[in-house]
Coordinates of N, CA and C in Angstrom, one line a residue:
Chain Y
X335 N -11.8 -15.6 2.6 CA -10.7 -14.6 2.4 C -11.3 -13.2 2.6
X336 N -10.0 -12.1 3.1 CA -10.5 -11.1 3.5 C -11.1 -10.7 2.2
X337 N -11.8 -9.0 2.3 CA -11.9 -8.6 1.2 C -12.4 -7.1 1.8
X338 N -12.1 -5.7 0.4 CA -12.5 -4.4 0.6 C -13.7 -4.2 -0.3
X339 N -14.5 -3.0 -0.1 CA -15.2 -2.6 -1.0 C -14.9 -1.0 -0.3
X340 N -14.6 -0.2 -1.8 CA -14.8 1.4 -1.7 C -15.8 1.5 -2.4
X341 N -17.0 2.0 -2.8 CA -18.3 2.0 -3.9 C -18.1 3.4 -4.2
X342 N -17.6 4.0 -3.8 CA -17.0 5.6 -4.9 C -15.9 5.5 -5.4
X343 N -15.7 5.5 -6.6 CA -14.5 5.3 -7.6 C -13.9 7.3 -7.3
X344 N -15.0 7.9 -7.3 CA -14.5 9.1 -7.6 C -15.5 10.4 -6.6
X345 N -14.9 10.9 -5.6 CA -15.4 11.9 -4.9 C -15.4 13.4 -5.6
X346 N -15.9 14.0 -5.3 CA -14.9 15.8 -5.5 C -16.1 16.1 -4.8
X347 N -15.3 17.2 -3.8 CA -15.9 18.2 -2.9 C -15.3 19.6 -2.6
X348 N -15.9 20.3 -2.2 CA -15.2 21.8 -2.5 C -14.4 21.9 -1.2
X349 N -13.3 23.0 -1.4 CA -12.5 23.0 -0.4 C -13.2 23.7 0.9
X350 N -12.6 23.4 1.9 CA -13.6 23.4 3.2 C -14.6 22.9 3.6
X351 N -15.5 22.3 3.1 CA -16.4 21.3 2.9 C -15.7 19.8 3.9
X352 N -16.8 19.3 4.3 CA -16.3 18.1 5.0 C -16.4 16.7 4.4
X353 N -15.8 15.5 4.6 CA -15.5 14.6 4.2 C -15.9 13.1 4.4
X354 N -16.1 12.0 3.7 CA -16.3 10.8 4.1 C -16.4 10.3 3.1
X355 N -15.4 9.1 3.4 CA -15.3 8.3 2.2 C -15.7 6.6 3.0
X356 N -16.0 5.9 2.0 CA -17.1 5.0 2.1 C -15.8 3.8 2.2
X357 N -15.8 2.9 3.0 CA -15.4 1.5 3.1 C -15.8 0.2 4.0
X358 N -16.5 -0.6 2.9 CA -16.6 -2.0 3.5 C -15.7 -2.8 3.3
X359 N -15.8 -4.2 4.7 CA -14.5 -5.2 5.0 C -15.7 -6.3 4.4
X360 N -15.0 -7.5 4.4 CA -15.7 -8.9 4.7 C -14.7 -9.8 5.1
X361 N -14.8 -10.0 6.4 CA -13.7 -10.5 7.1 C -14.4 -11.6 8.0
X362 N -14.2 -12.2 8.6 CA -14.8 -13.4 9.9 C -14.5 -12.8 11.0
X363 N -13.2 -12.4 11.2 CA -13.1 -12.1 12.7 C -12.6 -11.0 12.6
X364 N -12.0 -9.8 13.7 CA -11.7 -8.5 14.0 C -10.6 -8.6 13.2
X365 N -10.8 -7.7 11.9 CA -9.9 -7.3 11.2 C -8.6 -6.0 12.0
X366 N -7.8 -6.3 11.1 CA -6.4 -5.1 11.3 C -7.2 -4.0 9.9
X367 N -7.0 -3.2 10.4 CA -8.0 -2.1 8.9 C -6.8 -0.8 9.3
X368 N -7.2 -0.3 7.6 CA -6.0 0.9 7.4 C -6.6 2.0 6.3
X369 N -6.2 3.1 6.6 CA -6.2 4.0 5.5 C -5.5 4.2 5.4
X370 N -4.8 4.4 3.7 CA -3.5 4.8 3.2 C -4.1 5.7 2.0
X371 N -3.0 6.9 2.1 CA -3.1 7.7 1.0 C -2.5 8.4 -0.1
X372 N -2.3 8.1 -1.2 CA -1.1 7.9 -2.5 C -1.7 9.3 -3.3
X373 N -0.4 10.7 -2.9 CA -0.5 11.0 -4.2 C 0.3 10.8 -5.2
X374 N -0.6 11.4 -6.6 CA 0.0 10.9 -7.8 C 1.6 10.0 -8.4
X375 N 2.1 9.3 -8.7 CA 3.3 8.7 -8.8 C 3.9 8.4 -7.5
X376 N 3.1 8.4 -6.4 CA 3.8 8.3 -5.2 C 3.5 6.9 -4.7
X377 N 4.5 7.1 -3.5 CA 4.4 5.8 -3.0 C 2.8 6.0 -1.7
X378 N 2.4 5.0 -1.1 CA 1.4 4.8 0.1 C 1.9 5.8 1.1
X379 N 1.3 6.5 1.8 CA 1.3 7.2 3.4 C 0.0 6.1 4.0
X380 N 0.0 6.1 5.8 CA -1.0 6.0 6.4 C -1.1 6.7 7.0
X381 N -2.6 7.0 7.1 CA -3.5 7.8 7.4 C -4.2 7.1 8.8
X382 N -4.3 6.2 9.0 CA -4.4 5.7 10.3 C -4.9 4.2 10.1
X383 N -5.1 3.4 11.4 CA -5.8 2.2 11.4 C -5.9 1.9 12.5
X384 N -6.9 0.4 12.7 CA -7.8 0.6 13.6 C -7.7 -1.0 13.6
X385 N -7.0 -1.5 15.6 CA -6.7 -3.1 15.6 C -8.0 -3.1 16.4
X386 N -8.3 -2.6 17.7 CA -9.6 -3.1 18.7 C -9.3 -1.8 19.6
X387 N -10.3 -1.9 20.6 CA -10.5 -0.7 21.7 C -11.6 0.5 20.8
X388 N -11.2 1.7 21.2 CA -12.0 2.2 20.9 C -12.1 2.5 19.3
X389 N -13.6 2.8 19.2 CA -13.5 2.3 17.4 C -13.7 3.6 16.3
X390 N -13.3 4.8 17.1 CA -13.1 6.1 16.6 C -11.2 6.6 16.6
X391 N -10.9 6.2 15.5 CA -9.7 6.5 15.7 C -9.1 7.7 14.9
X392 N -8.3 8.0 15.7 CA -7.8 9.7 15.1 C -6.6 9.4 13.8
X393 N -6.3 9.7 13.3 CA -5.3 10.0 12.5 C -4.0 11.1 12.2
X394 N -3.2 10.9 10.9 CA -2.8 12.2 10.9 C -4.1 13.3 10.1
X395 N -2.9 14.2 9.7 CA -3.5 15.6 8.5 C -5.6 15.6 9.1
X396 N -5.4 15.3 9.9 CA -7.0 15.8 10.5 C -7.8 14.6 10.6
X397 N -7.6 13.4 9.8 CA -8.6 12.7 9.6 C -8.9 11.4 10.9
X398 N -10.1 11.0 10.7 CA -10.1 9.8 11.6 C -11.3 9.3 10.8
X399 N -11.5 8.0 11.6 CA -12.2 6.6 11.2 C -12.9 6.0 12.2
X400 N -14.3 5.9 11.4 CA -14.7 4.4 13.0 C -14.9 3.5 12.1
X401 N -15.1 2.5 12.9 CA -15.0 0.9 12.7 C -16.5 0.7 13.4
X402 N -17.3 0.3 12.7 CA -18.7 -0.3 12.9 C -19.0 -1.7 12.3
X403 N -18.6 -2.4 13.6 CA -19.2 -3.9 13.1 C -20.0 -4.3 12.7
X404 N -21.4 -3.9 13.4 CA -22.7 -3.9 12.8 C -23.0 -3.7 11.0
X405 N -22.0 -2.6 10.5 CA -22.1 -2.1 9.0 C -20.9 -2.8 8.9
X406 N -19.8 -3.7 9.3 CA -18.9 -4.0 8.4 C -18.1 -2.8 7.7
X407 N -18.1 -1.4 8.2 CA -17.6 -0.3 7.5 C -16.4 0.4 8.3
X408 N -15.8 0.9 7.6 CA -14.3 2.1 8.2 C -14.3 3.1 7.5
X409 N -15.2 3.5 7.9 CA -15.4 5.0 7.0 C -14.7 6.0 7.4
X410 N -13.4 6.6 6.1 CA -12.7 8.0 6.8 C -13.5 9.1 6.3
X411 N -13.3 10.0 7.6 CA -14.0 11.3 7.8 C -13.0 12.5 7.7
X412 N -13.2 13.8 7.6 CA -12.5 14.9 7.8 C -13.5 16.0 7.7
X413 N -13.4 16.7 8.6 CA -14.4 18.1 8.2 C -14.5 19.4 7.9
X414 N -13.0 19.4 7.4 CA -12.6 20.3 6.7 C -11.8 20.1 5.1
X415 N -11.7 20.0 4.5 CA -10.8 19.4 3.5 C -10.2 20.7 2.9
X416 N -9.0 20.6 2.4 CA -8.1 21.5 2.1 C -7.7 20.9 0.9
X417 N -6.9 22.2 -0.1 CA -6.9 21.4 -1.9 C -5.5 20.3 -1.6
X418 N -5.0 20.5 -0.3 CA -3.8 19.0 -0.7 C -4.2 17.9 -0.3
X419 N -5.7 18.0 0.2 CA -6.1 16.3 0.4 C -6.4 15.7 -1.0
X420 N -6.1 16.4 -1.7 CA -6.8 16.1 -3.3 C -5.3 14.7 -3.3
X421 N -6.0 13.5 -3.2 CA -5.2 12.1 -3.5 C -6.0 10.9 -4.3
X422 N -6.0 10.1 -3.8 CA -6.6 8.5 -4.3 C -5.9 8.2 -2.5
X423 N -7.5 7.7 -2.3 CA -7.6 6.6 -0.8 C -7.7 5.6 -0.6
X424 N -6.5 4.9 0.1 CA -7.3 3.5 -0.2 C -7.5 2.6 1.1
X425 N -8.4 1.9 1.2 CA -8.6 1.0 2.5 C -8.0 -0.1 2.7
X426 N -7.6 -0.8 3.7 CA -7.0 -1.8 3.1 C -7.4 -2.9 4.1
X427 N -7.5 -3.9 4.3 CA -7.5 -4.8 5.7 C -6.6 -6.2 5.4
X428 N -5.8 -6.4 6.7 CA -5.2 -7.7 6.9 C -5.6 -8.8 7.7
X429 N -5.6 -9.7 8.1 CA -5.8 -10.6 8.8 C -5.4 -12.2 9.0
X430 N -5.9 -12.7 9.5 CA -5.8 -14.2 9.0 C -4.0 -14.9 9.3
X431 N -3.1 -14.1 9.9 CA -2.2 -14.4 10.1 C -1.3 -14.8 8.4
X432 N -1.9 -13.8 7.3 CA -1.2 -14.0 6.2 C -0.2 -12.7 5.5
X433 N 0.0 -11.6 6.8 CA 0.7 -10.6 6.1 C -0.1 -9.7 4.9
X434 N -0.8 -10.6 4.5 CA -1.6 -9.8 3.1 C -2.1 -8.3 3.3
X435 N -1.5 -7.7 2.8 CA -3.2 -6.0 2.9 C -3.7 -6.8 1.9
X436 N -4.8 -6.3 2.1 CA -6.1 -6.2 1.0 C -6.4 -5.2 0.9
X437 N -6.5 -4.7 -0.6 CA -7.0 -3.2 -1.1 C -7.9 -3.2 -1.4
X438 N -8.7 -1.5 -1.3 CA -10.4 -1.6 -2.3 C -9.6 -1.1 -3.3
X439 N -11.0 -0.9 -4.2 CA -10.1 0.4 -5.1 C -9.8 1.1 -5.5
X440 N -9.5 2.0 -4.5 CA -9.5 3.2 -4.2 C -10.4 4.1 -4.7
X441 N -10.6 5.4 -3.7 CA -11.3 6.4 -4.1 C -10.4 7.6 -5.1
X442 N -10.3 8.2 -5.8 CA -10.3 9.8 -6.0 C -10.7 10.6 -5.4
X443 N -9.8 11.6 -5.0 CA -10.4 12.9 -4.1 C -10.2 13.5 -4.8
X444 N -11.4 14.7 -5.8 CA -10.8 15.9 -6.3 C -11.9 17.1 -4.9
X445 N -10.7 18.5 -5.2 CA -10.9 19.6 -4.4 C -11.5 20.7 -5.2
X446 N -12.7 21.4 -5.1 CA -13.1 21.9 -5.9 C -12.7 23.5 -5.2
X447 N -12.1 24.1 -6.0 CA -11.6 25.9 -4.9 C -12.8 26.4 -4.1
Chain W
X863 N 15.6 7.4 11.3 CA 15.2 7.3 9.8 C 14.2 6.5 9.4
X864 N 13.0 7.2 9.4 CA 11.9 6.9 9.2 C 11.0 6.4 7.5
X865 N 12.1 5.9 6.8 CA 11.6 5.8 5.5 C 12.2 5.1 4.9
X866 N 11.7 4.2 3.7 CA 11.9 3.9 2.6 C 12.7 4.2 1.3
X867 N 13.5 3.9 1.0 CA 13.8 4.4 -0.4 C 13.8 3.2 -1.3
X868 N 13.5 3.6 -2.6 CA 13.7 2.8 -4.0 C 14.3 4.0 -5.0
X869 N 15.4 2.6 -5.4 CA 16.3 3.5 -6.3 C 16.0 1.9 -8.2
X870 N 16.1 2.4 -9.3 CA 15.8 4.1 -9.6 C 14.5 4.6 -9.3
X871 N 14.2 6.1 -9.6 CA 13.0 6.3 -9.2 C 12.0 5.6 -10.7
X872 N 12.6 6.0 -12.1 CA 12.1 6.0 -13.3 C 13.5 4.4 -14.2
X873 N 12.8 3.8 -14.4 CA 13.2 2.6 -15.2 C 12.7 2.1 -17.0
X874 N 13.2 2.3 -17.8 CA 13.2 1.7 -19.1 C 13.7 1.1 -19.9
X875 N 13.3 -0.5 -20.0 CA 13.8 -1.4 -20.3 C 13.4 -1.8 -21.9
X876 N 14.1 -2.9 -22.3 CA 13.5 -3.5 -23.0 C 13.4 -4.9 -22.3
X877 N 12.6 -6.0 -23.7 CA 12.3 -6.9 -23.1 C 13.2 -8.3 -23.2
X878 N 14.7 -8.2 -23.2 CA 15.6 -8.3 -23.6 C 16.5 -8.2 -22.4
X879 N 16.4 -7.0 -21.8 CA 17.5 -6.3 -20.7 C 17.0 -7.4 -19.8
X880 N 18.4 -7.0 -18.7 CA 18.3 -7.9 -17.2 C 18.4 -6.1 -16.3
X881 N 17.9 -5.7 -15.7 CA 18.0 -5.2 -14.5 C 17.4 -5.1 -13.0
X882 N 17.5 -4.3 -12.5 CA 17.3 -4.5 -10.8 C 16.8 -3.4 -10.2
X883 N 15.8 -3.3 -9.4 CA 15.1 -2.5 -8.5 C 16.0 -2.9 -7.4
X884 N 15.9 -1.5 -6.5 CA 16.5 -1.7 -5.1 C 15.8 -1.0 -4.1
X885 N 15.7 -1.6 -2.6 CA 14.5 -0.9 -1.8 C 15.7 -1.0 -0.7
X886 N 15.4 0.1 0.2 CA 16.3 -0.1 1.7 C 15.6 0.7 2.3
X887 N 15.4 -0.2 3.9 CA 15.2 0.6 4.9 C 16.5 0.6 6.3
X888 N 16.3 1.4 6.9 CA 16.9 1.8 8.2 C 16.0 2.0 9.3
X889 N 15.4 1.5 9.1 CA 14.4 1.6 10.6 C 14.0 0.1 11.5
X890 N 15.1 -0.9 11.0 CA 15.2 -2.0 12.1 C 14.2 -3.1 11.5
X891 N 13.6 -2.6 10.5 CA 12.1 -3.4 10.1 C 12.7 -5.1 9.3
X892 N 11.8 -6.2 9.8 CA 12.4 -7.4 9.9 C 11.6 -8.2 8.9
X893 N 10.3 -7.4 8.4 CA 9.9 -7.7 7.2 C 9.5 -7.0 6.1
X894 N 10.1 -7.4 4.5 CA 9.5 -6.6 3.6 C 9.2 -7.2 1.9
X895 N 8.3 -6.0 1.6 CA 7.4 -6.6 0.3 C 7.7 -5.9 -0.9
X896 N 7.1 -6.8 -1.8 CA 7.2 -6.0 -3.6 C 6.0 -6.1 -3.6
X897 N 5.4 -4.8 -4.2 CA 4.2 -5.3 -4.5 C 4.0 -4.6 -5.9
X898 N 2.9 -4.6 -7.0 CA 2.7 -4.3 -8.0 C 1.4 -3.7 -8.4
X899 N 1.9 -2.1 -8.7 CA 0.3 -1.3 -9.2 C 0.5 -0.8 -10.0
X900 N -0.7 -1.4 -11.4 CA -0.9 -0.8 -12.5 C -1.8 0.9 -11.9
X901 N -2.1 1.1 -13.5 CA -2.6 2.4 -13.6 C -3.9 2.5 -12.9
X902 N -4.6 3.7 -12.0 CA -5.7 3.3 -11.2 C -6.0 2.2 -10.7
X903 N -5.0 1.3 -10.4 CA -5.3 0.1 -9.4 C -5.1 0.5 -8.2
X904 N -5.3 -0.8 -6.9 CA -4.6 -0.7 -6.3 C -3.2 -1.5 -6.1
X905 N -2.5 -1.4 -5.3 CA -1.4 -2.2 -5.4 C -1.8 -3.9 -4.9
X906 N -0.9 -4.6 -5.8 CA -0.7 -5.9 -5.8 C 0.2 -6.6 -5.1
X907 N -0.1 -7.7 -3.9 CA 1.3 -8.0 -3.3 C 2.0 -9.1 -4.3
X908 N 3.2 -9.3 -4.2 CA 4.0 -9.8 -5.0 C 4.4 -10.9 -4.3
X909 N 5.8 -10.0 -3.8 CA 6.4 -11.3 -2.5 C 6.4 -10.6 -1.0
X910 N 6.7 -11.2 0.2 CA 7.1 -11.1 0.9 C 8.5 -11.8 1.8
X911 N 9.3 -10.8 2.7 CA 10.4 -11.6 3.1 C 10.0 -11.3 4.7
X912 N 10.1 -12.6 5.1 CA 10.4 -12.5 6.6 C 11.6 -12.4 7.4
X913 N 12.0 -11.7 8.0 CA 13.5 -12.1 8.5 C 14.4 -12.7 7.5
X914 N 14.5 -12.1 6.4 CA 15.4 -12.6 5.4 C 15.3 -13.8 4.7
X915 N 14.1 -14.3 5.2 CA 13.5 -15.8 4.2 C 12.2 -15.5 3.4
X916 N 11.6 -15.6 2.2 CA 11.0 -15.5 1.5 C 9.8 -16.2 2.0
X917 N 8.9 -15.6 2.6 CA 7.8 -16.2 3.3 C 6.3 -16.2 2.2
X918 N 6.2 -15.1 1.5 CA 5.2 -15.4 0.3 C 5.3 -14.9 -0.9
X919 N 5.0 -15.9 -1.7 CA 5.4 -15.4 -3.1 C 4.0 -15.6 -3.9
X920 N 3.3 -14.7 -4.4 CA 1.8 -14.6 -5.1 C 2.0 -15.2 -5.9
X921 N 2.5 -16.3 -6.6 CA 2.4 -16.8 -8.2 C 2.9 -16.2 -8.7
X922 N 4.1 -15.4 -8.5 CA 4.5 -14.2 -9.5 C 5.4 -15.2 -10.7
X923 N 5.6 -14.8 -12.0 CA 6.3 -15.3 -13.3 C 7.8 -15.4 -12.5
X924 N 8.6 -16.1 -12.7 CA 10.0 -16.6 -12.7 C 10.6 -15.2 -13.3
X925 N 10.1 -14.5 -14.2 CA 10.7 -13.0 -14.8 C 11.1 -11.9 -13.3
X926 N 10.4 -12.4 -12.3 CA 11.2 -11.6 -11.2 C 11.4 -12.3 -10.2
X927 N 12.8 -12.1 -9.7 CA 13.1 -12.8 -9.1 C 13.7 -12.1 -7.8
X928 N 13.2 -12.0 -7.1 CA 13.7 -11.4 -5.4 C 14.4 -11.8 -4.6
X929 N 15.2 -10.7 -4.3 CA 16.4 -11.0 -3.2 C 16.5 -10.0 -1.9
X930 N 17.1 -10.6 -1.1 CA 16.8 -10.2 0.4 C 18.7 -10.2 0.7
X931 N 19.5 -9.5 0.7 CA 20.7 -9.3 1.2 C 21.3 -9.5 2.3
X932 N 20.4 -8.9 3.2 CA 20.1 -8.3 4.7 C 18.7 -7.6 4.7
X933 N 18.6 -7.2 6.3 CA 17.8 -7.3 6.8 C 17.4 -5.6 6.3
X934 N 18.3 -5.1 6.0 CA 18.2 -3.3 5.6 C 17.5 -3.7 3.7
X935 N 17.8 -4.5 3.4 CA 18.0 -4.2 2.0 C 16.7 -5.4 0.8
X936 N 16.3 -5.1 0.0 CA 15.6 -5.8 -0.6 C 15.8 -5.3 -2.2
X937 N 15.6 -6.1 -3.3 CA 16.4 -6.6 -4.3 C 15.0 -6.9 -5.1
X938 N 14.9 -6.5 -6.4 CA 13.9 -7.1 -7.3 C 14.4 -7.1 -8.8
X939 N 15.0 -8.6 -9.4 CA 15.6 -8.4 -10.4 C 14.7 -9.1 -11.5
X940 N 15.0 -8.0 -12.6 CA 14.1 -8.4 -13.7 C 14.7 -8.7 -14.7
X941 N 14.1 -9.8 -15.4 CA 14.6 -10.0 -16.8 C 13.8 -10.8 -17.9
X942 N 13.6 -10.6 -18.9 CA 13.0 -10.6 -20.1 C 11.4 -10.5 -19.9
X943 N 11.0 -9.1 -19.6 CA 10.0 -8.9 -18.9 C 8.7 -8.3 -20.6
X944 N 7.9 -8.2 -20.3 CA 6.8 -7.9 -21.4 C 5.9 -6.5 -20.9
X945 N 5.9 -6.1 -22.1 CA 5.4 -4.8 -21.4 C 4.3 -4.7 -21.1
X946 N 3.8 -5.6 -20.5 CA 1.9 -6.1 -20.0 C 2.7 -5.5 -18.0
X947 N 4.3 -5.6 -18.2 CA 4.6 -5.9 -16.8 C 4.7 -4.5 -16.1
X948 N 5.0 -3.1 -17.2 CA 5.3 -2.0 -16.9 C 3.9 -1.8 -16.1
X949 N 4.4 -1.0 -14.9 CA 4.2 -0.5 -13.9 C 4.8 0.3 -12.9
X950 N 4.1 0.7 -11.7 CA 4.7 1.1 -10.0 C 5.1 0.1 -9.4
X951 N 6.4 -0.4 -9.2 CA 7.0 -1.1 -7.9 C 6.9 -0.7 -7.0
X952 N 6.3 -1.2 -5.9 CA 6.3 -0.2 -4.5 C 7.1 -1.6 -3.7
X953 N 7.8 -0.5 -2.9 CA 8.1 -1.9 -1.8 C 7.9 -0.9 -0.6
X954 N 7.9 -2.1 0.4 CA 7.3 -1.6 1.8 C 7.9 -2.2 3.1
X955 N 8.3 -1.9 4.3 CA 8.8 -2.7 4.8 C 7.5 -2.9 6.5
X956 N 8.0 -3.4 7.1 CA 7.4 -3.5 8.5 C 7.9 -4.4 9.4
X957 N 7.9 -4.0 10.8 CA 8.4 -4.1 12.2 C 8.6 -5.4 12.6
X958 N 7.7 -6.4 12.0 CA 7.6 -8.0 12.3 C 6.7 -8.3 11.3
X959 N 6.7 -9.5 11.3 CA 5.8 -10.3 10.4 C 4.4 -10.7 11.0
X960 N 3.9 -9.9 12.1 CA 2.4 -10.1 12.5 C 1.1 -9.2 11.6
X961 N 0.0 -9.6 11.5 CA -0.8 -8.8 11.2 C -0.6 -7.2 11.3
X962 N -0.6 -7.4 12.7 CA -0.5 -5.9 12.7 C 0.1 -5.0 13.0
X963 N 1.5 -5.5 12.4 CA 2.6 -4.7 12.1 C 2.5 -3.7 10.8
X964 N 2.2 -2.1 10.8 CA 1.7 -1.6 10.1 C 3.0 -1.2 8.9
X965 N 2.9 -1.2 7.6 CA 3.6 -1.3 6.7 C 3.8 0.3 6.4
X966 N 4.9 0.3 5.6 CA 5.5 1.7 5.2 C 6.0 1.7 4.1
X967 N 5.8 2.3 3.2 CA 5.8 2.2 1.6 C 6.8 2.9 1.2
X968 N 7.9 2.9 0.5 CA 8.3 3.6 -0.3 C 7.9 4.4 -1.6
X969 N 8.6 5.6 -2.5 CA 7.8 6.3 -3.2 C 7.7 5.0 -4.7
X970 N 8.2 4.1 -4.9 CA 8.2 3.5 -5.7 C 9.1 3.5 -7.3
X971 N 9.7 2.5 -7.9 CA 9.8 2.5 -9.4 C 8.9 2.7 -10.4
X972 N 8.9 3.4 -11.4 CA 7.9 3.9 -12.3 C 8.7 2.7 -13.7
X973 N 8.1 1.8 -13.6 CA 8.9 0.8 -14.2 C 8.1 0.6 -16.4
X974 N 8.9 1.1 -17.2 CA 8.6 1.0 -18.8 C 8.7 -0.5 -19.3
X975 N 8.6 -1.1 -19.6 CA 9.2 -2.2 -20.5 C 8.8 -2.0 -22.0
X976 N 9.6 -1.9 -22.9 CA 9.2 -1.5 -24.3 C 9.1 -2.3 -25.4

C-alpha cells in the first residue's frame, strides 16, 4: 500500500526567505503525487501535482515540486515566502487504481516578519 | 463554477440528534468523497461515490450514513454519534473516478457532538 512521509511536523522561516518542505512516497509504481494546502478551519487548495513527463512541476502562488525517483521524494519549494503562505502542507499520493489520497502529516508553515 | 460548497459551515449536536451535512458541486464532477479530519491530522477518507454508486466505504460505523441524490449533490447523515466523532467534514469532488482525476475540496463542516 501507498504511503507518505513529511519528517517536519513544524517549519518557520522568515518572510522572504526561501522554501522546502520535505516529502517522501512508498509506492511500487509511478505514483499520482499532490500538494495541497489548508489554511486554518479551511477546507484543502492544490498547490500542484505531478503524473509523469517532466519532473519539475510549476504550481500556483509561486510554488513548484520535483519528483525524484531515485529519493522517492516531492519536495515543494518556493523562494520567496510571503506571511500568507503561513498554512499546514500536505502531500498526498494516489495510486493503485483505488481513488485513495494518501496523506503525510502535514507540515506547519509559520512566517517569521 | 469552480467550487465546492458544504452547508452548515459550524454543526452542534448531541448524541441523541439525527442530522445532515450537505456538499454540492457544479462543475460536472462524477465523483465524490467524505472524508474525516481530526485536530492536526490529516484528513481521513470515509466514503466514496462513483457516478452515483457508493464505490468505497472505509469501515466507517453505520452512525453515518451517505447519500448521493444526484450527480451535483452529496449527503452525510448522522445520528447517535459520540463525541470521539466531532471533527472537520471535508467533502471533495472530482472529474472521474481515475487516479488521476485531481480532487477539489470544499471549506468543510466544523462538526461538535456533545
Amino acid at each position: 500500500a501507498q504511503s507518505v512521509t513529511q519528517p517536519d511536523i513544524h517549519i518557520t522561516v522568515s518572510e522572504g526567505a526561501s522554501l522546502e518542505l520535505r516529502c517522501n512516497y512508498s509506492y511500487g509504481a509511478t505514483p499520482y503525487l499532490f500538494w495541497y494546502v489548508q489554511s486554518p478551519g479551511q477546507g484543502l487548495q492544490l498547490l500542484l501535482k505531478y503524473f509523469s513527463g517532466d519532473t519539475l512541476v510549476q504550481g500556483i502562488k509561486g510554488f513548484e515540486a520535483e519528483f525524484k525517483r531515485s529519493q522517492s521524494s516531492f519536495n515543494l519549494r518556493k523562494p520567496s515566502v510571503h506571511w500568507s503562505d503561513a498554512a499546514e502542507y500536505f502531500c498526498a499520493v494516489v495510486g493503485g487504481g483505488a481513488q485513495k489520497l494518501v496523506f503525510g502529516q502535514g507540515t506547519r508553515l509559520t512566517i517569521n516578519p | 463554477d469552480t467550487e465546492v460548497t458544504q452547508t452548515p459551515k459550524h454543526l452542534v449536536m448531541g448524541m441523541t440528534n439525527k442530522k445532515s451535512l450537505k456538499c454540492e458541486q457544479h462543475m460536472g464532477h462524477r465523483a465524490m468523497y467524505w472524508y474525516k479530519q481530526k485536530a492536526k491530522k490529516p484528513p481521513e477518507l470515509m466514503f466514496v461515490y462513483s457516478y452515483e454508486k457508493l464505490s468505497i466505504n472505509e469501515s466507517v460505523p453505520s452512525r453515518f450514513s451517505p447519500e448521493c441524490p444526484n450527480s451535483s449533490l452529496l449527503n452525510l447523515h448522522l445520528h447517535a454519534l459520540q463525541p470521539e466523532d466531532s471533527a472537520l467534514y471535508l467533502c471533495a469532488s472530482s472529474q472521474g473516478d481515475r487516479d488521476y482525476n485531481e480532487q477539489f475540496f470544499g471549506p468543510g463542516t466544523r462538526l461538535t457532538v456533545l
